[in-house]
């Protein structure tokens, strides 16, 4: 039996030199997210149309009575509104529109870093080209041909869509060794954000395969990052062994959920 090809992913190297692997969102995820966003835009325009009909009895006649320049500006405004919807949502909501949030996917740069205004603006300006000739035919063909399922806008902007996967904390639970040294009460620490939780869990998953000195050094840096309110005595107790360090980090990550 021929082994199946590995799923596409984006490798990210954190400042702590811990490698993270982000699975790439396929064409199915992207299409469903687009349908959600397109539906929201459709209902917005329908609602706006009904509001206008309350003010103007003959909307079509009023539009035809406008000059050619005004009609062109309205058409450009229609595209600009949709462009702003996708661009501003991706910039201010960390790479997610409402549709992407529902499907648990987000736009990032090719190196895994957060998308910026320039990248989002470029990829969304290219939607007009990806839509050609109809129903995103160009974009779909590009996604099928590209190994990371990127459409033309992604290729030009240097972006990729990745999936957010649920984290099973139980698989990081260790045996009795972790209870050899009681860890400080995680409830007294500040809650961790999602980035810190991902970083801690990535380290815990790879710790057994690291060299002892690297394991100790990375563990110490993570304790300093997520245990800033520890007293000197508590910090020394946490760092006295790899098991104690990782038990504390595991407790902090689990407390965030």
Short mmCIF file of C-alpha atoms in Angstrom, two decimals:
data_model
loop_
_atom_site.label_atom_id
_atom_site.label_comp_id
_atom_site.label_asym_id
_atom_site.label_seq_id
_atom_site.Cartn_x
_atom_site.Cartn_y
_atom_site.Cartn_z
CA UNK A 1 0.00 0.00 0.00
CA UNK A 2 1.37 3.41 -0.95
CA UNK A 3 1.68 5.69 2.09
CA UNK A 4 -0.46 8.80 1.95
CA UNK A 5 1.27 12.15 1.52
CA UNK A 6 1.74 14.16 4.71
CA UNK A 7 -0.81 16.88 5.31
CA UNK A 8 0.48 20.36 4.40
CA UNK A 9 1.57 22.48 7.35
CA UNK A 10 3.50 25.62 8.24
CA UNK A 11 6.52 25.29 10.56
CA UNK A 12 7.05 28.15 12.99
CA UNK A 13 10.16 28.71 15.10
CA UNK A 14 9.37 30.62 18.30
CA UNK A 15 11.89 32.93 20.01
CA UNK A 16 12.37 30.15 22.57
CA UNK A 17 13.49 27.83 19.73
CA UNK A 18 10.47 25.61 20.13
CA UNK A 19 9.09 24.43 16.77
CA UNK A 20 5.35 24.63 16.18
CA UNK A 21 3.57 23.00 13.26
CA UNK A 22 0.40 24.71 12.03
CA UNK A 23 -1.89 22.61 9.77
CA UNK A 24 -2.92 24.34 6.56
CA UNK A 25 -6.62 24.94 5.92
CA UNK A 26 -7.84 23.07 2.83
CA UNK A 27 -10.20 24.25 0.14
CA UNK A 28 -13.24 22.87 2.00
CA UNK A 29 -12.58 24.97 5.11
CA UNK A 30 -11.96 28.03 2.98
CA UNK A 31 -15.13 27.61 0.91
CA UNK A 32 -17.33 27.19 3.98
CA UNK A 33 -15.77 30.25 5.62
CA UNK A 34 -16.34 32.26 2.45
CA UNK A 35 -19.99 31.17 2.34
CA UNK A 36 -20.52 32.44 5.89
CA UNK A 37 -18.91 35.79 5.09
CA UNK A 38 -20.72 36.08 1.76
CA UNK A 39 -24.05 35.38 3.50
CA UNK A 40 -23.38 38.13 6.05
CA UNK A 41 -22.57 40.59 3.27
CA UNK A 42 -25.65 39.51 1.32
CA UNK A 43 -27.96 40.13 4.28
CA UNK A 44 -26.27 43.47 4.89
CA UNK A 45 -26.97 44.61 1.32
CA UNK A 46 -30.55 43.29 1.45
CA UNK A 47 -31.18 45.22 4.67
CA UNK A 48 -29.62 48.35 3.16
CA UNK A 49 -31.78 47.99 0.05
CA UNK A 50 -34.97 47.86 2.12
CA UNK A 51 -33.89 50.94 4.05
CA UNK A 52 -33.30 52.79 0.78
CA UNK A 53 -36.73 51.74 -0.56
CA UNK A 54 -38.28 53.46 2.45
CA UNK A 55 -36.66 56.70 1.29
CA UNK A 56 -36.83 56.25 -2.50
CA UNK A 57 -39.86 54.61 -4.10
CA UNK A 58 -38.16 53.75 -7.42
CA UNK A 59 -34.62 52.67 -6.58
CA UNK A 60 -33.79 51.36 -10.06
CA UNK A 61 -35.11 54.49 -11.72
CA UNK A 62 -33.16 56.70 -9.35
CA UNK A 63 -29.99 54.76 -10.11
CA UNK A 64 -30.50 55.02 -13.88
CA UNK A 65 -31.06 58.75 -13.52
CA UNK A 66 -27.59 59.20 -12.05
CA UNK A 67 -24.69 60.26 -14.23
CA UNK A 68 -22.25 57.69 -15.54
CA UNK A 69 -19.53 58.91 -13.19
CA UNK A 70 -21.80 58.59 -10.16
CA UNK A 71 -22.83 55.07 -11.16
CA UNK A 72 -19.17 54.13 -11.53
CA UNK A 73 -18.35 55.56 -8.11
CA UNK A 74 -21.21 53.57 -6.57
CA UNK A 75 -19.91 50.37 -8.16
CA UNK A 76 -16.41 51.10 -6.86
CA UNK A 77 -17.91 51.83 -3.44
CA UNK A 78 -19.67 48.47 -3.50
CA UNK A 79 -16.37 46.66 -4.06
CA UNK A 80 -14.55 48.86 -1.54
CA UNK A 81 -17.11 48.02 1.16
CA UNK A 82 -16.56 44.31 0.70
CA UNK A 83 -12.78 44.79 0.52
CA UNK A 84 -12.87 46.71 3.80
CA UNK A 85 -14.99 43.98 5.41
CA UNK A 86 -12.41 41.26 4.78
CA UNK A 87 -9.32 43.43 5.27
CA UNK A 88 -10.29 45.19 8.51
CA UNK A 89 -11.66 41.98 10.03
CA UNK A 90 -8.41 40.11 9.30
CA UNK A 91 -6.25 42.96 10.64
CA UNK A 92 -8.19 43.74 13.83
CA UNK A 93 -9.30 40.18 14.66
CA UNK A 94 -5.92 38.49 14.24
CA UNK A 95 -6.42 37.06 10.77
CA UNK A 96 -10.06 36.05 11.17
CA UNK A 97 -13.31 37.19 9.60
CA UNK A 98 -16.58 35.93 11.15
CA UNK A 99 -16.59 33.07 8.64
CA UNK A 100 -13.01 32.09 9.42
CA UNK A 101 -13.76 32.25 13.14
CA UNK A 102 -16.70 29.87 12.70
CA UNK A 103 -14.48 27.43 10.78
CA UNK A 104 -11.56 27.94 13.22
CA UNK A 105 -9.08 29.06 10.58
CA UNK A 106 -7.01 32.22 10.29
CA UNK A 107 -4.72 34.07 7.87
CA UNK A 108 -1.02 34.27 8.78
CA UNK A 109 2.17 35.16 6.97
CA UNK A 110 4.13 32.30 5.42
CA UNK A 111 6.44 32.25 8.45
CA UNK A 112 3.46 31.89 10.80
CA UNK A 113 3.56 35.48 12.11
CA UNK A 114 0.36 37.57 12.35
CA UNK A 115 -0.92 39.07 9.13
CA UNK A 116 -0.54 42.83 8.68
CA UNK A 117 -2.59 45.46 6.87
CA UNK A 118 -0.46 45.30 3.70
CA UNK A 119 -0.73 41.53 3.31
CA UNK A 120 -4.46 41.51 4.02
CA UNK A 121 -5.07 44.43 1.66
CA UNK A 122 -3.21 42.73 -1.20
CA UNK A 123 -4.85 39.30 -0.78
CA UNK A 124 -8.32 40.84 -0.64
CA UNK A 125 -7.76 43.18 -3.60
CA UNK A 126 -7.02 40.03 -5.62
CA UNK A 127 -10.46 38.59 -4.87
CA UNK A 128 -11.72 40.23 -8.07
CA UNK A 129 -9.17 38.21 -10.08
CA UNK A 130 -9.70 35.00 -8.08
CA UNK A 131 -13.44 35.28 -8.75
CA UNK A 132 -12.97 35.14 -12.55
CA UNK A 133 -14.61 33.94 -14.66
CA UNK A 134 -17.34 33.10 -12.09
CA UNK A 135 -17.68 31.56 -8.62
CA UNK A 136 -13.98 31.85 -7.69
CA UNK A 137 -12.95 29.51 -10.49
CA UNK A 138 -9.44 30.99 -10.76
CA UNK A 139 -8.97 30.90 -7.00
CA UNK A 140 -10.15 27.30 -6.72
CA UNK A 141 -7.86 26.12 -9.51
CA UNK A 142 -4.90 27.88 -7.87
CA UNK A 143 -5.69 26.29 -4.50
CA UNK A 144 -5.88 22.83 -6.04
CA UNK A 145 -2.51 23.28 -7.75
CA UNK A 146 -0.67 24.82 -4.80
CA UNK A 147 0.73 22.52 -2.10
CA UNK A 148 -0.49 24.84 0.67
CA UNK A 149 -3.92 25.50 -0.87
CA UNK A 150 -3.19 29.18 -1.51
CA UNK A 151 -5.19 31.23 -3.97
CA UNK A 152 -3.61 33.89 -6.18
CA UNK A 153 -4.12 36.58 -3.54
CA UNK A 154 -2.25 34.50 -0.97
CA UNK A 155 0.64 33.88 -3.35
CA UNK A 156 1.04 37.59 -4.06
CA UNK A 157 0.65 38.65 -0.42
CA UNK A 158 2.80 35.87 1.05
CA UNK A 159 0.02 34.54 3.27
CA UNK A 160 -1.50 31.16 4.07
CA UNK A 161 -4.60 29.97 5.95
CA UNK A 162 -4.02 27.65 8.91
CA UNK A 163 -6.37 25.65 11.10
CA UNK A 164 -6.77 26.07 14.83
CA UNK A 165 -6.88 22.65 16.40
CA UNK A 166 -8.27 21.87 19.84
CA UNK A 167 -5.61 20.91 22.36
CA UNK A 168 -6.12 17.74 24.39
CA UNK A 169 -4.53 18.51 27.73
CA UNK A 170 -4.93 14.92 28.96
CA UNK A 171 -2.14 13.68 26.68
CA UNK A 172 0.29 15.88 28.57
CA UNK A 173 -0.60 14.31 31.92
CA UNK A 174 2.33 12.41 33.37
CA UNK A 175 2.59 9.71 35.97
CA UNK A 176 3.27 10.01 39.69
CA UNK A 177 6.71 11.55 39.06
CA UNK A 178 5.13 14.94 38.45
CA UNK A 179 3.73 15.01 41.99
CA UNK A 180 7.13 14.42 43.62
CA UNK A 181 7.47 18.18 44.26
CA UNK A 182 4.29 20.20 44.85
CA UNK A 183 4.01 23.10 42.42
CA UNK A 184 2.89 26.54 43.60
CA UNK A 185 -0.79 27.27 43.35
CA UNK A 186 -1.47 28.20 39.70
CA UNK A 187 -4.59 30.03 40.80
CA UNK A 188 -2.36 32.74 42.30
CA UNK A 189 -0.71 33.40 38.94
CA UNK A 190 -2.01 35.61 36.13
CA UNK A 191 -4.04 33.70 33.50
CA UNK A 192 -2.08 32.66 30.43
CA UNK A 193 -3.09 33.86 26.99
CA UNK A 194 -3.51 31.49 24.06
CA UNK A 195 0.02 32.13 22.74
CA UNK A 196 1.61 31.22 26.07
CA UNK A 197 -0.51 28.06 26.37
CA UNK A 198 0.52 26.92 22.89
CA UNK A 199 4.17 27.63 23.72
CA UNK A 200 4.07 25.70 27.00
CA UNK A 201 2.28 22.71 25.47
CA UNK A 202 4.67 22.61 22.53
CA UNK A 203 7.60 22.48 24.95
CA UNK A 204 5.97 19.77 27.10
CA UNK A 205 5.32 17.63 24.03
CA UNK A 206 8.96 17.84 22.91
CA UNK A 207 10.74 17.95 26.28
CA UNK A 208 11.42 14.17 26.55
CA UNK A 209 13.38 14.26 23.29
CA UNK A 210 15.56 17.27 24.16
CA UNK A 211 19.09 17.21 25.52
CA UNK A 212 19.04 17.61 29.33
CA UNK A 213 20.78 21.01 29.25
CA UNK A 214 18.49 22.33 26.50
CA UNK A 215 15.48 20.92 28.35
CA UNK A 216 16.55 22.65 31.57
CA UNK A 217 17.33 25.97 29.85
CA UNK A 218 14.04 26.12 27.94
CA UNK A 219 12.10 25.08 31.02
CA UNK A 220 13.73 27.85 33.05
CA UNK A 221 12.89 30.47 30.41
CA UNK A 222 9.27 29.35 30.29
CA UNK A 223 8.97 29.42 34.09
CA UNK A 224 10.32 32.98 34.06
CA UNK A 225 7.78 33.86 31.38
CA UNK A 226 4.65 32.32 32.89
CA UNK A 227 5.58 32.39 36.58
CA UNK A 228 6.63 36.01 37.06
CA UNK A 229 4.85 36.26 40.43
CA UNK A 230 6.73 33.32 41.99
CA UNK A 231 8.77 34.06 45.08
CA UNK A 232 12.47 33.18 45.05
CA UNK A 233 11.75 30.14 47.23
CA UNK A 234 8.94 28.93 44.98
CA UNK A 235 11.03 29.47 41.84
CA UNK A 236 13.92 27.50 43.30
CA UNK A 237 11.57 24.65 44.21
CA UNK A 238 10.05 24.62 40.72
CA UNK A 239 13.47 24.60 39.03
CA UNK A 240 15.12 21.97 41.20
CA UNK A 241 14.27 19.21 38.70
CA UNK A 242 12.90 18.79 35.19
CA UNK A 243 9.88 16.94 36.62
CA UNK A 244 9.04 19.81 38.98
CA UNK A 245 9.52 22.42 36.25
CA UNK A 246 7.27 20.60 33.80
CA UNK A 247 4.68 19.86 36.47
CA UNK A 248 4.42 23.59 37.17
CA UNK A 249 4.18 24.45 33.46
CA UNK A 250 1.53 21.77 32.95
CA UNK A 251 -0.50 23.14 35.86
CA UNK A 252 -0.29 26.67 34.46
CA UNK A 253 -1.46 25.55 31.01
CA UNK A 254 -4.31 23.51 32.43
CA UNK A 255 -5.43 26.42 34.64
CA UNK A 256 -5.85 28.53 31.48
CA UNK A 257 -8.57 26.12 30.33
#
